[in-house]
mmCIF file with all atom_site columns, C-alpha atoms in Angstrom:
data_model
loop_
_atom_site.group_PDB
_atom_site.id
_atom_site.type_symbol
_atom_site.label_atom_id
_atom_site.label_alt_id
_atom_site.label_comp_id
_atom_site.label_asym_id
_atom_site.label_entity_id
_atom_site.label_seq_id
_atom_site.pdbx_PDB_ins_code
_atom_site.Cartn_x
_atom_site.Cartn_y
_atom_site.Cartn_z
_atom_site.occupancy
_atom_site.B_iso_or_equiv
_atom_site.pdbx_formal_charge
_atom_site.auth_seq_id
_atom_site.auth_comp_id
_atom_site.auth_asym_id
_atom_site.auth_atom_id
_atom_site.pdbx_PDB_model_num
ATOM 1   C CA . MET B 1 1   ? 44.844  100.420 66.316  1.00 0.00 ? 1   MET B CA 1
ATOM 2   C CA . ASP B 1 2   ? 46.226  97.030  66.449  1.00 0.00 ? 2   ASP B CA 1
ATOM 3   C CA . PRO B 1 3   ? 47.799  95.915  69.879  1.00 0.00 ? 3   PRO B CA 1
ATOM 4   C CA . VAL B 1 4   ? 51.529  96.000  69.974  1.00 0.00 ? 4   VAL B CA 1
ATOM 5   C CA . THR B 1 5   ? 53.434  93.236  71.656  1.00 0.00 ? 5   THR B CA 1
ATOM 6   C CA . VAL B 1 6   ? 56.687  93.751  73.135  1.00 0.00 ? 6   VAL B CA 1
ATOM 7   C CA . ASP B 1 7   ? 59.183  91.023  73.691  1.00 0.00 ? 7   ASP B CA 1
ATOM 8   C CA . LEU B 1 8   ? 61.439  91.909  76.657  1.00 0.00 ? 8   LEU B CA 1
ATOM 9   C CA . PRO B 1 9   ? 64.361  89.896  77.637  1.00 0.00 ? 9   PRO B CA 1
ATOM 10  C CA . PRO B 1 10  ? 63.887  87.879  80.876  1.00 0.00 ? 10  PRO B CA 1
ATOM 11  C CA . THR B 1 11  ? 65.028  89.732  84.226  1.00 0.00 ? 11  THR B CA 1
ATOM 12  C CA . ARG B 1 12  ? 67.793  88.570  85.756  1.00 0.00 ? 12  ARG B CA 1
ATOM 13  C CA . ASN B 1 13  ? 67.363  86.649  89.081  1.00 0.00 ? 13  ASN B CA 1
ATOM 14  C CA . LEU B 1 14  ? 70.530  86.967  91.170  1.00 0.00 ? 14  LEU B CA 1
ATOM 15  C CA . SER B 1 15  ? 70.564  84.122  93.482  1.00 0.00 ? 15  SER B CA 1
ATOM 16  C CA . ALA B 1 16  ? 72.152  84.778  97.012  1.00 0.00 ? 16  ALA B CA 1
ATOM 17  C CA . SER B 1 17  ? 75.166  82.373  95.969  1.00 0.00 ? 17  SER B CA 1
ATOM 18  C CA . SER B 1 18  ? 76.034  85.015  92.904  1.00 0.00 ? 18  SER B CA 1
ATOM 19  C CA . LEU B 1 19  ? 75.529  87.825  95.331  1.00 0.00 ? 19  LEU B CA 1
ATOM 20  C CA . ALA B 1 20  ? 77.953  86.311  97.904  1.00 0.00 ? 20  ALA B CA 1
ATOM 21  C CA . VAL B 1 21  ? 80.666  85.629  94.854  1.00 0.00 ? 21  VAL B CA 1
ATOM 22  C CA . LYS B 1 22  ? 80.170  89.348  93.878  1.00 0.00 ? 22  LYS B CA 1
ATOM 23  C CA . ALA B 1 23  ? 80.434  90.627  97.614  1.00 0.00 ? 23  ALA B CA 1
ATOM 24  C CA . HIS B 1 24  ? 83.667  88.268  97.838  1.00 0.00 ? 24  HIS B CA 1
ATOM 25  C CA . GLU B 1 25  ? 85.152  89.756  94.697  1.00 0.00 ? 25  GLU B CA 1
ATOM 26  C CA . ARG B 1 26  ? 84.501  93.270  95.893  1.00 0.00 ? 26  ARG B CA 1
ATOM 27  C CA . ASP B 1 27  ? 86.348  92.446  99.071  1.00 0.00 ? 27  ASP B CA 1
ATOM 28  C CA . ALA B 1 28  ? 89.213  91.015  97.644  1.00 0.00 ? 28  ALA B CA 1
ATOM 29  C CA . VAL B 1 29  ? 89.696  94.022  95.803  1.00 0.00 ? 29  VAL B CA 1
ATOM 30  C CA . LEU B 1 30  ? 89.136  96.353  98.761  1.00 0.00 ? 30  LEU B CA 1
ATOM 31  C CA . GLU B 1 31  ? 91.698  94.095  100.679 1.00 0.00 ? 31  GLU B CA 1
ATOM 32  C CA . ALA B 1 32  ? 94.163  94.130  98.095  1.00 0.00 ? 32  ALA B CA 1
ATOM 33  C CA . GLU B 1 33  ? 93.748  98.159  97.939  1.00 0.00 ? 33  GLU B CA 1
ATOM 34  C CA . LEU B 1 34  ? 94.521  98.224  101.641 1.00 0.00 ? 34  LEU B CA 1
ATOM 35  C CA . LEU B 1 35  ? 97.712  96.131  101.169 1.00 0.00 ? 35  LEU B CA 1
ATOM 36  C CA . ALA B 1 36  ? 99.086  99.315  99.608  1.00 0.00 ? 36  ALA B CA 1
ATOM 37  C CA . PHE B 1 37  ? 100.938 97.832  96.833  1.00 0.00 ? 37  PHE B CA 1
ATOM 38  C CA . GLY B 1 38  ? 103.950 100.226 95.686  1.00 0.00 ? 38  GLY B CA 1
ATOM 39  C CA . ASP B 1 39  ? 104.532 98.458  92.206  1.00 0.00 ? 39  ASP B CA 1
ATOM 40  C CA . PRO B 1 40  ? 102.541 96.822  89.588  1.00 0.00 ? 40  PRO B CA 1
ATOM 41  C CA . GLN B 1 41  ? 104.709 93.769  89.824  1.00 0.00 ? 41  GLN B CA 1
ATOM 42  C CA . GLU B 1 42  ? 103.386 93.406  93.296  1.00 0.00 ? 42  GLU B CA 1
ATOM 43  C CA . VAL B 1 43  ? 100.145 93.141  92.371  1.00 0.00 ? 43  VAL B CA 1
ATOM 44  C CA . LEU B 1 44  ? 100.977 90.406  89.624  1.00 0.00 ? 44  LEU B CA 1
ATOM 45  C CA . ALA B 1 45  ? 102.763 88.349  92.211  1.00 0.00 ? 45  ALA B CA 1
ATOM 46  C CA . TYR B 1 46  ? 99.940  88.565  94.930  1.00 0.00 ? 46  TYR B CA 1
ATOM 47  C CA . PRO B 1 47  ? 98.719  84.938  95.203  1.00 0.00 ? 47  PRO B CA 1
ATOM 48  C CA . ALA B 1 48  ? 95.639  85.781  97.040  1.00 0.00 ? 48  ALA B CA 1
ATOM 49  C CA . LEU B 1 49  ? 94.190  87.807  94.056  1.00 0.00 ? 49  LEU B CA 1
ATOM 50  C CA . GLY B 1 50  ? 92.678  86.392  90.925  1.00 0.00 ? 50  GLY B CA 1
ATOM 51  C CA . THR B 1 51  ? 93.187  87.632  87.526  1.00 0.00 ? 51  THR B CA 1
ATOM 52  C CA . SER B 1 52  ? 90.043  89.868  87.482  1.00 0.00 ? 52  SER B CA 1
ATOM 53  C CA . ASP B 1 53  ? 91.047  91.439  90.842  1.00 0.00 ? 53  ASP B CA 1
ATOM 54  C CA . LYS B 1 54  ? 94.669  92.249  89.922  1.00 0.00 ? 54  LYS B CA 1
ATOM 55  C CA . ARG B 1 55  ? 93.339  93.717  86.543  1.00 0.00 ? 55  ARG B CA 1
ATOM 56  C CA . ALA B 1 56  ? 90.794  96.047  88.457  1.00 0.00 ? 56  ALA B CA 1
ATOM 57  C CA . ILE B 1 57  ? 93.606  97.287  90.715  1.00 0.00 ? 57  ILE B CA 1
ATOM 58  C CA . LEU B 1 58  ? 95.869  97.755  87.585  1.00 0.00 ? 58  LEU B CA 1
ATOM 59  C CA . ALA B 1 59  ? 93.486  99.479  85.566  1.00 0.00 ? 59  ALA B CA 1
ATOM 60  C CA . GLY B 1 60  ? 92.297  101.696 88.621  1.00 0.00 ? 60  GLY B CA 1
ATOM 61  C CA . TRP B 1 61  ? 95.785  102.782 88.732  1.00 0.00 ? 61  TRP B CA 1
ATOM 62  C CA . ALA B 1 62  ? 96.003  103.335 85.007  1.00 0.00 ? 62  ALA B CA 1
ATOM 63  C CA . SER B 1 63  ? 93.208  105.674 85.202  1.00 0.00 ? 63  SER B CA 1
ATOM 64  C CA . ASP B 1 64  ? 93.339  109.509 85.222  1.00 0.00 ? 64  ASP B CA 1
ATOM 65  C CA . ALA B 1 65  ? 92.111  109.210 88.832  1.00 0.00 ? 65  ALA B CA 1
ATOM 66  C CA . CYS B 1 66  ? 95.740  108.529 89.985  1.00 0.00 ? 66  CYS B CA 1
ATOM 67  C CA . ALA B 1 67  ? 97.492  110.699 87.447  1.00 0.00 ? 67  ALA B CA 1
ATOM 68  C CA . VAL B 1 68  ? 100.179 113.287 88.538  1.00 0.00 ? 68  VAL B CA 1
ATOM 69  C CA . ALA B 1 69  ? 99.380  116.929 87.597  1.00 0.00 ? 69  ALA B CA 1
ATOM 70  C CA . ASN B 1 70  ? 101.745 118.234 84.989  1.00 0.00 ? 70  ASN B CA 1
ATOM 71  C CA . LEU B 1 71  ? 102.897 114.672 84.573  1.00 0.00 ? 71  LEU B CA 1
ATOM 72  C CA . PRO B 1 72  ? 100.732 112.773 82.447  1.00 0.00 ? 72  PRO B CA 1
ATOM 73  C CA . HIS B 1 73  ? 102.801 109.755 82.021  1.00 0.00 ? 73  HIS B CA 1
ATOM 74  C CA . TRP B 1 74  ? 102.906 108.905 85.833  1.00 0.00 ? 74  TRP B CA 1
ATOM 75  C CA . ARG B 1 75  ? 100.784 107.800 88.233  1.00 0.00 ? 75  ARG B CA 1
ATOM 76  C CA . ARG B 1 76  ? 100.499 108.297 92.200  1.00 0.00 ? 76  ARG B CA 1
ATOM 77  C CA . LEU B 1 77  ? 99.617  104.946 93.797  1.00 0.00 ? 77  LEU B CA 1
ATOM 78  C CA . PRO B 1 78  ? 96.611  104.910 96.505  1.00 0.00 ? 78  PRO B CA 1
ATOM 79  C CA . GLY B 1 79  ? 97.972  103.887 99.965  1.00 0.00 ? 79  GLY B CA 1
ATOM 80  C CA . THR B 1 80  ? 101.415 104.115 99.325  1.00 0.00 ? 80  THR B CA 1
ATOM 81  C CA . GLY B 1 81  ? 101.663 107.528 97.137  1.00 0.00 ? 81  GLY B CA 1
ATOM 82  C CA . ALA B 1 82  ? 104.510 105.780 95.233  1.00 0.00 ? 82  ALA B CA 1
ATOM 83  C CA . LEU B 1 83  ? 105.234 107.293 91.825  1.00 0.00 ? 83  LEU B CA 1
ATOM 84  C CA . VAL B 1 84  ? 104.782 104.713 88.911  1.00 0.00 ? 84  VAL B CA 1
ATOM 85  C CA . PRO B 1 85  ? 105.312 105.235 85.373  1.00 0.00 ? 85  PRO B CA 1
ATOM 86  C CA . LEU B 1 86  ? 102.201 104.505 83.411  1.00 0.00 ? 86  LEU B CA 1
ATOM 87  C CA . ASP B 1 87  ? 103.959 102.272 80.885  1.00 0.00 ? 87  ASP B CA 1
ATOM 88  C CA . ASN B 1 88  ? 104.839 99.942  83.986  1.00 0.00 ? 88  ASN B CA 1
ATOM 89  C CA . ILE B 1 89  ? 101.102 99.641  84.933  1.00 0.00 ? 89  ILE B CA 1
ATOM 90  C CA . LEU B 1 90  ? 100.064 99.099  81.233  1.00 0.00 ? 90  LEU B CA 1
ATOM 91  C CA . ASP B 1 91  ? 102.949 96.522  80.748  1.00 0.00 ? 91  ASP B CA 1
ATOM 92  C CA . ALA B 1 92  ? 101.541 94.376  83.914  1.00 0.00 ? 92  ALA B CA 1
ATOM 93  C CA . LEU B 1 93  ? 98.063  94.680  82.393  1.00 0.00 ? 93  LEU B CA 1
ATOM 94  C CA . GLN B 1 94  ? 99.186  93.326  79.166  1.00 0.00 ? 94  GLN B CA 1
ATOM 95  C CA . ALA B 1 95  ? 100.996 90.258  81.063  1.00 0.00 ? 95  ALA B CA 1
ATOM 96  C CA . LEU B 1 96  ? 97.598  89.516  82.672  1.00 0.00 ? 96  LEU B CA 1
ATOM 97  C CA . ASP B 1 97  ? 96.179  89.245  79.348  1.00 0.00 ? 97  ASP B CA 1
ATOM 98  C CA . GLY B 1 98  ? 99.082  87.139  78.086  1.00 0.00 ? 98  GLY B CA 1
ATOM 99  C CA . ASP B 1 99  ? 98.242  84.958  80.889  1.00 0.00 ? 99  ASP B CA 1
ATOM 100 C CA . ALA B 1 100 ? 94.787  84.650  80.014  1.00 0.00 ? 100 ALA B CA 1
ATOM 101 C CA . LEU B 1 101 ? 95.308  83.649  76.556  1.00 0.00 ? 101 LEU B CA 1
ATOM 102 C CA . HIS B 1 102 ? 97.477  80.493  77.446  1.00 0.00 ? 102 HIS B CA 1
#
């Protein structure tokens, strides 16, 4: 049998600085969740959050994890328990995408 060679992609070497950035991003999202936003527009307007953090919060709200039983087009927001139409969350996500294009 002939020997077989396999080209493997190089492994990622996460430096301490990239790990610190990831930790900071995670902390920002956790902090935002503790702020207990009551509306998607509040998330968009919050200046201390970056676009990716805002997107992560809104996407979490849009997920089925926040769905209201027997009301599939509504979401109950963590922290406040506020009921928000799914369309409002999706509109806020679309606004973030629009900002990213300009």
